[in-house]
Coordinates of C-alpha atoms and ligand atoms in Angstrom, one line a residue:
M7 CA 0.0 0.2 0.1
I8 CA 1.3 3.2 -0.4
I9 CA -0.5 6.3 0.4
A10 CA -0.8 10.1 -1.4
S11 CA -2.2 12.5 0.5
L12 CA -2.7 16.2 -0.6
Y13 CA -4.9 19.2 1.0
H14 CA -6.3 20.7 -0.8
C15 CA -8.0 18.2 -3.2
P16 CA -7.1 19.6 -6.8
M17 CA -10.4 21.0 -9.1
D18 CA -11.8 22.0 -6.1
T19 CA -11.7 25.7 -7.2
A20 CA -13.9 27.3 -4.6
Q21 CA -11.6 27.1 -2.1
I22 CA -9.0 29.4 -1.4
A23 CA -5.9 27.9 -1.3
H24 CA -3.3 27.7 1.4
D25 CA -0.8 26.1 3.4
M26 CA -1.2 23.6 0.9
S27 CA 1.0 20.5 1.4
A28 CA 1.5 16.1 0.0
A29 CA 2.7 13.9 2.1
I30 CA 3.0 9.9 1.1
I31 CA 3.3 7.5 2.9
I32 CA 5.3 3.9 2.1
K33 CA 5.1 1.1 5.5
K34 CA 7.3 3.4 8.0
K35 CA 8.9 5.8 4.7
I36 CA 7.1 9.3 5.4
F37 CA 7.3 12.1 2.9
A38 CA 5.7 15.1 3.8
Y39 CA 6.7 18.8 3.0
E40 CA 4.7 22.6 2.1
E41 CA 4.4 23.8 -2.1
D42 CA 5.0 27.1 -0.5
K43 CA 8.4 26.2 0.3
L44 CA 8.9 25.0 -3.1
T45 CA 7.5 27.2 -5.0
T46 CA 8.9 30.4 -2.0
T47 CA 4.9 32.7 -2.3
K48 CA 4.1 32.7 0.9
N49 CA 0.4 31.6 1.5
E50 CA 0.7 30.1 -2.4
S51 CA -2.3 30.4 -3.8
S52 CA -2.1 30.2 -8.0
V53 CA -1.4 26.4 -8.2
K54 CA -4.4 24.6 -8.2
F55 CA -2.3 21.1 -6.6
P56 CA 0.4 20.4 -4.1
E57 CA 1.8 19.3 -7.5
R58 CA 5.3 20.4 -7.0
S59 CA 5.5 18.7 -2.8
L60 CA 4.0 15.8 -4.4
L61 CA 6.8 15.2 -6.9
I62 CA 9.7 15.8 -5.1
G63 CA 8.1 13.3 -2.4
C64 CA 7.9 10.8 -5.3
K65 CA 11.7 11.8 -6.1
E66 CA 12.2 11.4 -2.1
L67 CA 10.9 8.0 -1.8
G68 CA 11.9 6.6 -5.9
I69 CA 7.8 6.3 -6.6
K70 CA 6.4 7.1 -9.2
P71 CA 2.7 8.5 -9.2
N72 CA 1.7 4.9 -11.1
D73 CA 2.6 3.4 -8.0
I74 CA 0.3 5.2 -5.1
T75 CA -2.3 3.2 -4.2
D76 CA -4.5 5.4 -2.2
W77 CA -4.8 8.5 -3.4
V78 CA -6.1 10.8 -0.2
F79 CA -8.3 15.0 -0.6
P80 CA -9.5 16.6 2.2
K81 CA -13.6 16.5 2.2
P82 CA -14.2 18.8 -1.2
S83 CA -15.8 22.5 -0.8
K84 CA -18.2 21.4 -3.4
N85 CA -19.4 18.4 -5.5
I86 CA -16.8 17.6 -8.4
S87 CA -17.6 15.3 -11.0
L88 CA -15.8 12.2 -11.4
N89 CA -15.1 13.9 -15.1
E90 CA -13.1 16.0 -12.5
F91 CA -10.9 13.7 -11.3
Y92 CA -10.2 12.0 -14.2
F93 CA -9.0 14.6 -16.0
F94 CA -6.7 15.2 -12.6
F95 CA -5.6 11.6 -12.9
Y96 CA -5.4 11.0 -16.2
E97 CA -3.7 14.5 -18.0
Y98 CA -2.0 16.4 -14.9
L99 CA -0.8 13.0 -13.1
R100 CA -0.6 10.4 -16.4
I101 CA -1.8 7.9 -14.7
N102 CA -3.0 6.1 -17.4
N103 CA -3.6 2.7 -16.5
F104 CA -7.2 3.2 -16.7
K105 CA -9.0 0.7 -19.7
N106 CA -12.0 2.7 -20.0
K107 CA -14.4 5.4 -17.7
K108 CA -16.0 2.5 -16.3
Y109 CA -13.4 0.8 -14.9
F110 CA -11.5 4.5 -13.9
K111 CA -15.0 4.7 -11.4
N112 CA -14.6 1.5 -9.4
W113 CA -11.5 2.1 -9.4
F114 CA -11.7 5.7 -7.7
Y115 CA -14.3 4.7 -5.2
K116 CA -12.1 2.3 -3.7
K117 CA -9.0 4.0 -4.1
V118 CA -9.5 7.6 -3.7
H119 CA -10.7 8.8 0.2
F120 CA -12.1 12.2 1.6
V121 CA -11.5 13.0 4.5
K122 CA -12.5 15.5 7.0
H123 CA -10.4 19.1 8.3
H124 CA -10.1 18.5 11.7
I125 CA -10.3 14.7 11.5
S126 CA -7.0 15.4 9.4
H127 CA -5.7 17.7 12.5
A128 CA -6.4 15.1 15.1
S129 CA -5.1 12.6 13.2
L130 CA -1.6 14.1 12.8
A131 CA -1.9 14.8 16.1
I132 CA -2.5 11.2 17.6
F133 CA -0.5 9.7 15.0
S134 CA 2.6 11.0 16.3
S135 CA 2.6 11.4 19.4
P136 CA 4.5 8.4 21.1
F137 CA 1.1 7.7 23.0
K138 CA -0.7 4.3 22.6
E139 CA -4.2 5.9 23.4
C140 CA -4.6 9.7 24.4
A141 CA -7.1 12.5 24.3
F142 CA -7.5 15.2 21.3
L143 CA -7.9 18.7 21.2
T144 CA -8.6 20.2 17.8
E145 CA -8.6 24.4 17.6
D146 CA -8.9 26.8 13.9
G147 CA -10.3 30.0 12.2
G148 CA -12.8 27.4 11.2
G149 CA -11.6 24.5 9.5
D150 CA -12.5 24.8 5.4
L151 CA -15.5 24.9 3.3
G152 CA -15.5 20.8 3.0
D153 CA -15.7 21.3 7.7
R154 CA -16.5 24.2 8.8
R155 CA -15.6 22.7 12.6
C156 CA -13.4 25.3 14.9
F157 CA -13.5 23.0 17.6
T158 CA -13.0 19.4 18.6
F159 CA -12.7 17.3 21.5
G160 CA -12.6 13.4 22.0
D161 CA -10.7 10.3 22.7
F162 CA -8.1 7.5 20.6
K163 CA -9.1 4.7 22.7
T164 CA -8.4 0.7 21.8
N165 CA -8.0 1.9 17.9
K166 CA -11.3 4.3 17.8
I167 CA -11.2 7.5 17.3
N168 CA -14.4 9.3 19.5
I169 CA -15.8 12.8 19.2
R170 CA -17.1 14.3 22.3
S171 CA -17.0 17.5 22.3
Q172 CA -17.2 20.0 18.8
R173 CA -18.1 23.3 17.7
T174 CA -19.1 24.8 13.7
G175 CA -18.7 28.1 12.4
Y176 CA -16.8 31.1 12.5
N177 CA -16.9 31.8 16.5
G178 CA -14.6 29.9 18.0
I179 CA -11.6 31.2 20.5
S180 CA -9.2 30.8 17.4
L181 CA -10.5 33.6 15.8
F182 CA -10.4 35.9 19.1
H183 CA -7.1 35.5 18.3
D184 CA -7.3 36.8 14.6
Y185 CA -9.1 40.0 15.6
L186 CA -7.0 40.4 18.6
T187 CA -3.6 40.1 15.7
D188 CA -5.8 42.3 13.0
S189 CA -6.4 44.8 15.2
L190 CA -3.0 45.1 15.9
G191 CA -2.0 45.9 13.0
F192 CA -0.5 42.8 11.9
S193 CA -2.0 41.2 8.1
Y194 CA -3.8 37.2 8.2
F195 CA -1.9 34.4 9.6
N196 CA 0.6 36.6 11.8
N197 CA -0.9 35.8 15.0
G198 CA 2.9 35.1 16.2
K199 CA 3.5 38.6 16.5
T200 CA 0.6 39.7 18.4
S201 CA 2.3 36.2 21.0
G202 CA 5.8 38.2 20.9
L203 CA 4.7 41.6 21.2
A204 CA 2.4 40.4 24.7
S205 CA 5.4 40.0 26.7
Y206 CA 6.1 44.0 26.4
G207 CA 3.1 45.3 27.2
T208 CA 0.9 45.1 30.3
I209 CA -2.3 43.3 31.5
R210 CA -4.9 46.6 31.9
E211 CA -8.0 45.6 33.8
E212 CA -10.4 47.4 31.8
L213 CA -9.5 46.1 29.2
D214 CA -8.9 42.9 30.3
L215 CA -13.4 42.9 31.5
K216 CA -14.3 44.3 28.2
L217 CA -12.7 41.6 25.8
S218 CA -13.7 38.6 28.1
K219 CA -17.2 39.5 28.2
L220 CA -17.3 38.3 24.0
L221 CA -15.7 34.8 25.3
S222 CA -17.9 31.8 26.9
I223 CA -17.7 28.6 27.5
K224 CA -20.9 27.1 26.1
K225 CA -21.2 22.7 25.9
N226 CA -19.9 22.9 22.6
G227 CA -16.7 25.1 23.1
I228 CA -15.5 28.6 23.4
H229 CA -18.6 31.1 21.7
F230 CA -16.3 34.6 20.4
E231 CA -19.1 37.0 20.3
N232 CA -17.6 38.6 17.4
K233 CA -18.7 41.9 14.7
R234 CA -16.5 42.7 12.3
F235 CA -17.9 46.2 11.1
T236 CA -16.0 46.3 7.3
I237 CA -13.5 44.1 6.0
S238 CA -10.0 45.3 5.2
R239 CA -9.5 47.7 1.9
P240 CA -6.9 46.4 -0.9
N241 CA -3.4 48.0 -0.1
I242 CA -1.7 47.2 -3.3
D243 CA 1.4 49.3 -2.4
K244 CA 2.3 45.9 -0.1
F245 CA 2.7 44.5 -3.8
N246 CA 6.4 42.9 -3.3
I247 CA 7.4 41.2 -6.2
N248 CA 10.3 39.4 -4.8
A249 CA 8.1 38.7 -1.5
Y250 CA 4.4 38.1 -3.1
D251 CA 2.1 37.3 0.2
R252 CA -1.0 37.5 -0.8
N253 CA -2.6 38.5 2.4
K254 CA 0.1 41.4 2.7
I255 CA -2.5 43.1 0.5
L256 CA -5.5 42.0 0.7
K257 CA -6.0 41.2 4.2
S258 CA -3.8 43.0 6.3
Y259 CA -5.4 46.2 8.9
P260 CA -7.1 48.0 8.6
S261 CA -10.8 46.0 9.1
N262 CA -13.3 47.4 11.6
T263 CA -14.3 44.8 14.4
N264 CA -16.1 44.9 18.2
I265 CA -11.8 44.5 19.2
L266 CA -10.5 46.8 16.8
Q267 CA -13.9 48.7 18.8
I268 CA -12.7 47.9 22.1
C269 CA -9.3 47.8 22.0
K270 CA -9.2 51.5 19.8
N271 CA -7.5 53.4 23.3
Y272 CA -5.1 51.5 24.2
L273 CA -1.2 50.7 23.5
P274 CA -0.4 48.0 21.2
V275 CA 1.9 46.3 23.4
D276 CA -1.1 46.2 26.0
I277 CA -3.7 45.5 24.0
A278 CA -1.9 42.5 23.2
A279 CA -0.3 41.3 26.5
T280 CA -4.4 41.6 27.8
G281 CA -5.5 39.7 24.8
E282 CA -3.2 36.8 25.3
F283 CA -3.9 37.4 29.5
V284 CA -8.0 36.9 28.1
L285 CA -7.5 33.6 25.9
K286 CA -5.3 31.6 28.3
N287 CA -7.7 32.7 31.1
I288 CA -10.7 31.0 28.9
F289 CA -8.8 28.4 27.3
L290 CA -7.5 26.8 30.6
K291 CA -10.8 26.8 31.9
H292 CA -12.1 25.2 29.3
L293 CA -9.7 22.4 28.9
E294 CA -10.7 21.6 32.7
K295 CA -14.3 20.7 31.6
L296 CA -12.9 19.2 28.8
R297 CA -10.8 16.8 31.0
K298 CA -13.6 15.7 32.7
L299 CA -15.2 14.2 29.6
T300 CA -12.1 11.7 29.4
K301 CA -9.8 9.3 31.3
S302 CA -6.7 9.4 29.5
E303 CA -3.9 11.2 31.2
N304 CA -2.3 12.0 27.9
L305 CA -3.9 15.3 25.2
V306 CA -2.4 15.8 22.0
C307 CA -3.6 19.0 20.3
S308 CA -3.1 20.6 16.6
G309 CA -4.8 23.2 14.8
G310 CA -3.6 26.8 14.3
L311 CA -4.0 27.8 17.8
F312 CA -1.8 25.6 19.1
Q313 CA 0.9 27.8 16.9
N314 CA 1.3 30.0 20.3
V315 CA 3.8 28.8 22.5
A316 CA 3.1 30.8 25.5
L317 CA 0.1 29.1 25.4
N318 CA 1.4 25.7 24.9
Q319 CA 3.6 26.2 27.7
K320 CA 0.4 27.1 30.2
I321 CA -1.0 23.6 28.9
I322 CA 2.3 22.4 30.0
N323 CA 2.1 23.6 33.1
S324 CA -1.1 23.3 34.0
G325 CA -1.1 19.5 35.1
I326 CA -5.1 19.0 33.8
F327 CA -3.5 16.8 31.9
K328 CA -0.7 14.7 32.1
N329 CA 1.4 14.3 29.0
Y330 CA 1.1 16.6 26.1
H331 CA 2.0 16.2 22.6
F332 CA 2.0 18.9 20.2
P333 CA 3.0 17.6 16.0
M334 CA 5.4 19.7 14.3
A335 CA 3.1 20.9 11.5
N336 CA -0.4 22.7 13.4
S337 CA -1.1 24.5 11.0
D338 CA -2.9 23.3 7.7
A339 CA -0.2 22.7 6.4
G340 CA -0.1 20.0 8.8
L341 CA -3.1 18.4 6.9
S342 CA -1.8 15.9 3.8
L343 CA 0.3 13.6 6.0
G344 CA -2.9 13.6 9.1
A345 CA -4.8 12.7 6.2
A346 CA -2.8 9.8 4.6
F347 CA -2.5 8.9 8.1
Y348 CA -5.8 8.6 9.4
V349 CA -6.6 6.0 5.9
K350 CA -3.6 4.5 7.0
Y351 CA -5.0 3.7 10.5
I352 CA -8.3 2.4 9.0
K353 CA -7.1 0.4 6.9
K354 CA -4.4 -1.1 9.0
K355 CA -5.8 -0.5 12.6
I356 CA -2.2 -0.1 13.5
K357 CA -1.1 3.0 15.5
E358 CA 2.3 4.5 14.3
P359 CA 5.0 5.5 15.5
K360 CA 5.6 4.4 19.1
R361 CA 7.8 7.6 18.9
H362 CA 7.3 11.6 18.3
L363 CA 7.7 11.3 14.9
T364 CA 10.5 12.6 13.2
P365 CA 10.2 16.6 11.8
Y366 CA 12.8 15.4 8.7
L367 CA 10.1 14.2 5.8
G368 CA 11.2 17.1 3.5
P369 CA 13.4 16.2 0.3
S370 CA 17.1 16.0 0.4
F371 CA 20.2 16.6 -2.0
N372 CA 23.0 14.2 -2.5
N373 CA 26.2 15.5 -2.6
K374 CA 26.7 15.0 -6.3
E375 CA 23.4 17.8 -6.6
V376 CA 25.1 20.6 -4.0
E377 CA 28.3 20.6 -5.8
A378 CA 27.3 20.5 -9.5
E379 CA 25.3 23.5 -8.3
I380 CA 27.9 25.2 -6.5
K381 CA 29.9 24.8 -9.4
N382 CA 27.6 26.5 -11.6
F383 CA 27.5 29.4 -9.2
K384 CA 31.7 29.0 -10.2
L385 CA 32.3 29.7 -6.4
N386 CA 35.1 29.2 -4.4
F387 CA 34.3 25.9 -1.5
D388 CA 36.3 23.6 0.5
Y389 CA 34.8 19.9 0.7
K390 CA 34.7 18.4 4.0
K391 CA 34.7 15.5 6.5
D392 CA 31.7 15.0 8.6
K393 CA 33.1 15.9 11.9
E394 CA 35.1 17.6 10.5
I395 CA 32.1 20.1 8.8
C396 CA 30.6 20.0 12.5
K397 CA 34.5 21.4 14.1
I398 CA 34.9 24.0 11.4
A399 CA 31.3 25.5 11.6
A400 CA 31.5 25.1 15.4
K401 CA 34.6 27.6 15.7
L402 CA 32.8 29.7 13.3
I403 CA 29.8 29.9 15.4
V404 CA 31.7 30.9 18.1
K405 CA 33.4 33.4 16.7
G406 CA 30.4 35.5 16.0
F407 CA 29.7 34.3 12.4
V408 CA 26.5 34.2 10.9
V409 CA 25.7 30.4 9.0
G410 CA 23.9 28.6 6.9
W411 CA 23.5 24.9 7.6
F412 CA 21.5 23.3 5.2
Q413 CA 21.6 18.9 5.9
G414 CA 19.8 16.3 4.8
R415 CA 15.8 15.9 4.6
A416 CA 14.3 19.3 5.0
E417 CA 11.9 19.9 8.0
Y418 CA 8.3 19.4 7.5
G419 CA 5.9 22.2 9.6
P420 CA 7.4 26.1 10.3
R421 CA 10.5 25.3 12.7
S422 CA 13.4 25.0 11.3
L423 CA 15.4 22.2 13.0
G424 CA 18.8 22.1 12.3
N425 CA 18.6 21.0 8.2
R426 CA 17.7 24.1 7.1
S427 CA 18.7 26.4 9.7
I428 CA 20.7 29.4 10.1
L429 CA 23.1 29.5 13.1
A430 CA 24.3 32.4 15.4
D431 CA 26.4 32.2 18.7
P432 CA 23.8 32.8 20.8
T433 CA 26.1 33.7 23.7
K434 CA 26.3 37.3 22.2
I435 CA 23.4 39.4 22.5
N436 CA 24.4 41.3 18.9
S437 CA 24.1 37.8 17.2
K438 CA 19.7 38.7 17.2
L439 CA 21.3 42.2 15.4
K440 CA 23.0 40.6 13.5
V441 CA 20.6 38.5 11.9
N442 CA 17.8 40.3 12.1
Q443 CA 19.6 42.9 9.4
L444 CA 21.4 40.1 7.6
L445 CA 18.2 38.4 6.5
K446 CA 15.6 38.5 8.5
K447 CA 14.8 41.8 9.1
R448 CA 11.9 40.5 11.8
D449 CA 10.0 43.5 13.8
W450 CA 12.1 43.8 17.2
F451 CA 9.5 42.0 19.2
M452 CA 9.9 39.1 17.8
P453 CA 12.4 36.8 19.6
Y454 CA 14.7 33.9 18.5
A455 CA 15.0 30.4 19.4
P456 CA 17.9 28.2 20.8
S457 CA 18.5 24.9 19.8
V458 CA 19.9 22.8 23.0
S459 CA 21.0 19.6 23.6
F460 CA 18.9 16.7 25.3
E461 CA 21.4 16.2 28.1
F462 CA 21.8 20.1 28.7
I463 CA 18.2 21.0 29.2
N464 CA 17.6 20.8 32.7
K465 CA 20.3 22.8 33.4
I466 CA 18.9 25.9 31.4
T467 CA 15.4 25.3 32.3
K468 CA 13.6 23.3 35.3
E469 CA 10.2 22.7 33.3
N470 CA 10.3 18.7 31.8
F471 CA 8.8 18.4 28.4
Y472 CA 10.2 16.8 25.7
S473 CA 10.2 19.6 22.4
P474 CA 11.8 18.6 19.7
Y475 CA 10.0 20.7 17.1
M476 CA 10.2 23.8 19.0
Q477 CA 6.2 23.9 20.1
S478 CA 6.1 25.1 23.7
A479 CA 8.2 28.5 25.5
F480 CA 10.2 27.7 28.6
N481 CA 11.0 29.6 31.5
I482 CA 15.2 29.9 31.9
K483 CA 16.5 29.8 34.4
N484 CA 18.0 33.1 36.3
S485 CA 21.5 31.6 36.1
F486 CA 21.5 31.4 32.3
K487 CA 19.2 34.5 31.0
K488 CA 22.8 36.2 31.0
K489 CA 24.5 33.4 29.8
I490 CA 22.5 33.3 26.3
P491 CA 20.5 37.0 25.8
A492 CA 20.3 36.3 22.4
A493 CA 17.7 33.7 22.6
V494 CA 15.7 34.9 25.6
H495 CA 13.1 36.5 25.2
V496 CA 11.9 40.1 27.9
D497 CA 9.7 38.2 29.4
G498 CA 12.6 35.6 30.6
T499 CA 11.2 32.5 28.3
S500 CA 12.1 30.7 25.6
R501 CA 11.1 28.7 22.6
V502 CA 13.3 25.5 22.5
H503 CA 14.2 23.1 20.5
V504 CA 15.7 20.4 22.0
V505 CA 17.9 17.3 20.0
K506 CA 18.6 14.1 21.1
K507 CA 21.9 12.4 19.1
K508 CA 18.9 9.3 18.4
E509 CA 16.5 12.5 15.9
N510 CA 19.6 14.4 14.8
K511 CA 23.6 12.7 14.6
L512 CA 24.8 15.8 13.1
Y513 CA 23.3 18.4 14.7
W514 CA 24.0 17.0 17.7
T515 CA 27.6 16.7 16.9
L516 CA 27.6 20.2 15.9
L517 CA 26.0 21.4 19.3
N518 CA 29.1 19.3 21.1
E519 CA 31.5 20.8 18.7
V520 CA 30.6 24.1 20.9
K521 CA 30.4 22.7 24.6
K522 CA 33.3 21.8 23.3
I523 CA 34.4 25.4 22.9
N524 CA 32.5 26.7 25.0
G525 CA 30.8 24.9 27.9
M526 CA 27.4 25.2 26.8
P527 CA 26.0 22.5 23.3
I528 CA 23.9 25.9 22.5
I529 CA 23.0 27.9 18.9
L530 CA 20.6 30.2 18.1
N531 CA 18.8 28.7 15.4
T532 CA 16.4 30.2 13.0
S533 CA 14.8 29.7 9.7
F534 CA 16.8 29.6 6.8
N535 CA 14.8 32.1 4.9
R536 CA 15.4 35.9 3.7
H537 CA 12.2 38.7 5.0
G538 CA 9.1 37.7 3.0
I539 CA 9.8 34.1 2.0
P540 CA 9.0 30.8 2.6
T541 CA 11.9 28.4 4.7
I542 CA 14.2 27.5 1.9
S543 CA 14.0 23.4 0.4
S544 CA 17.0 23.5 -2.6
P545 CA 20.6 24.2 -2.7
R546 CA 20.6 26.9 -5.0
Q547 CA 18.5 28.5 -3.2
A548 CA 21.2 28.6 0.0
I549 CA 23.6 30.1 -2.3
E550 CA 21.4 33.1 -4.0
H551 CA 20.9 33.5 -0.2
A552 CA 24.6 33.2 0.4
L553 CA 25.5 35.7 -2.9
E554 CA 22.6 38.5 -1.2
G555 CA 24.5 38.8 1.9
C556 CA 22.3 36.6 4.2
M557 CA 24.9 35.0 5.9
D558 CA 28.9 34.5 6.6
Y559 CA 29.3 31.1 5.6
L560 CA 27.3 29.1 4.3
I561 CA 27.5 25.2 4.6
I562 CA 25.3 22.5 2.4
N563 CA 25.9 18.9 3.3
N564 CA 30.0 18.7 3.0
Y565 CA 30.4 22.1 1.7
L566 CA 32.0 25.1 3.0
V567 CA 31.8 28.0 1.7
D568 CA 32.7 30.9 3.3
V569 CA 31.3 33.6 1.0
K570 CA 34.0 37.0 1.5
K571 CA 35.8 34.5 -0.5
N572 CA 33.1 35.1 -3.4
R573 CA 32.0 38.8 -3.1
F574 CA 32.9 41.7 -1.6
F575 CA 30.2 43.8 0.0
A576 CA 29.2 47.9 1.3
K577 CA 30.2 48.2 4.6
K578 CA 27.0 48.7 6.3
F579 CA 26.8 50.4 8.9
L580 CA 24.1 49.1 11.7
K581 CA 21.4 51.4 12.9
I582 CA 20.6 50.4 16.6
K583 CA 17.7 51.4 17.3
S584 CA 16.6 50.7 21.0
E585 CA 13.3 48.3 22.5
L586 CA 11.5 51.5 23.8
L587 CA 12.0 53.6 21.1
N588 CA 10.8 51.2 19.1
I589 CA 8.0 50.4 21.0
R590 CA 7.3 54.8 21.7
D591 CA 7.0 54.9 17.7
D592 CA 4.9 52.0 17.0
S593 CA 2.5 53.4 19.2
C594 CA 2.9 56.8 17.8
S595 CA 2.3 55.4 14.3
R596 CA -1.1 53.8 15.5
I597 CA -2.1 57.0 16.0
K598 CA -2.1 57.9 12.2
I599 CA -3.4 54.8 11.1
L600 CA -6.2 55.4 13.2
K601 CA -6.7 59.1 11.8
K602 CA -5.9 58.1 8.6
N603 CA -9.0 55.1 8.6
K604 CA -11.3 57.4 10.3
I605 CA -11.8 55.7 13.6
S606 CA -12.4 57.9 16.7
F607 CA -11.0 57.2 19.9
N608 CA -9.5 59.1 23.3
T609 CA -6.3 60.8 22.9
N610 CA -5.8 62.2 25.8
K611 CA -6.4 58.7 27.4
Y612 CA -4.2 57.0 24.9
K613 CA -1.3 60.1 25.0
N614 CA -1.1 58.8 28.6
Y615 CA -0.4 55.4 28.4
L616 CA 2.5 56.8 26.1
S617 CA 3.7 59.0 28.8
Q618 CA 3.5 55.5 31.1
I619 CA 5.6 53.4 28.8
K620 CA 9.1 51.7 30.4
L621 CA 11.0 49.1 28.8
K622 CA 10.6 45.7 31.0
K623 CA 14.0 44.3 32.1
N624 CA 14.1 40.9 33.2
L625 CA 17.0 39.9 31.4
Ligands
LIG5 FE1 -7.0 23.6 10.7

């Protein structure tokens, strides 16, 4: 049996696509990858189906589309005729062993499976976890047009998936966070910015009361009383041909909502802090109620809401369940593999794997392909053996250089976990600034995260949660906050990536080479992409980033490229702007946006908050 799963469904033209991905399962061999990492367009919606990720998956696993025995799609939003599917299989994929249309019809009903959105979310969480039985919880903005649920809760027990509670519609807790994010001026899908900004703000009691009134716990989940008065207007000025993102143009601030009206007199940092506080409080109250519906001590969570690592930390530390699992791809990018797992489980009734599923499920490139690409660019390079390359990389990182690190199979999911990563020294506060200056150009309030070897994790935090996919924030011990300042957020937390030798031997070796130099197997690790594009996939993209000046050194497999030896750069003055100045500037520019969009607000109250701004000093 060879299962291929696509999200979204081919020929489903009514669905506005995003987070497209493809997955293939052949016994214990798995491939899963996002389409936008291959098209290099964020929130890709212009392709018909995840063709590139499907075909590169076939290449990675050494099969052809003809070899695939079972096809899996999400439930479509409209009726798609057999003729359209015939066209898809025959014309697009050149699967030509259908003798006639009648044969195709029989084949189709036996071999094509449709799995609903939230079942796919739940299945990824269940089948990527190490648990034999568990409760599951899915939360997102409202599924898709084939499954409009926004919340499900149930359990996986004695090989059965039972749903115990669910909610349908655009009215759940995830939508509350979407509205909050929108009210702050961040475009659609940028909820992480709200969570990052929250650490700089103050929880305002009055605002807490007003926002809390919009959320209530019902029998079928948390209800968000939402009102949208206007939708956002397209902002064509945001069109960027080198970093195209439809949401920045079509779904960006401002849209006038009840949350915007409630929040408009408060500073952005305080809106974020209070909104996050409200969300976490009601979520945990609801989780306590859900706990009574199951006997399981294990909880697995999936759906866009659980990309919020600060929320995940609260869940883990709540003690409501004993053990937790958050998969590597919580957004809709995880749906293809979730649906493929579900079909495999329906057919085989076997729960695999028995440990955390590896996140290294994407494409890889061998040394021959890498060397050919480096030579295409006519670059100077050195070839080194595995151990040697780790030693060299460790020395460069500790010296303060920014290193592009490209190894093995790419990661599935939003986090780079040591195979498509940009690495730097977390002990130097300037590393954050340098990475930001060279390639990230992130908002000033967004934190960077460290990779830490499994054996060292209890030295830097008291929290005991295995985090192989960077799914949770951790409170960093006071003694370590000053030791790794570039990888600790202003609130003293860090989104730690824990590395076990058996999960990623090369990256673990690199961490230990760093330890040999400075005593700490810790590296600042961020995704390999310049601002505005998805994480890169291929050696060519890595080289293009290096030549653009995004790093000091590039290491692909066993090849080392010293960027200075290949091109000269104009020395640019690093403009350092303090975080306090950033908070003030952002708060002032919001006044202009509110005025420009004719949203009335209390100027005196706002100015009063503005005068109270002080920077938290947790570090
Ligand atoms: Fe979803």
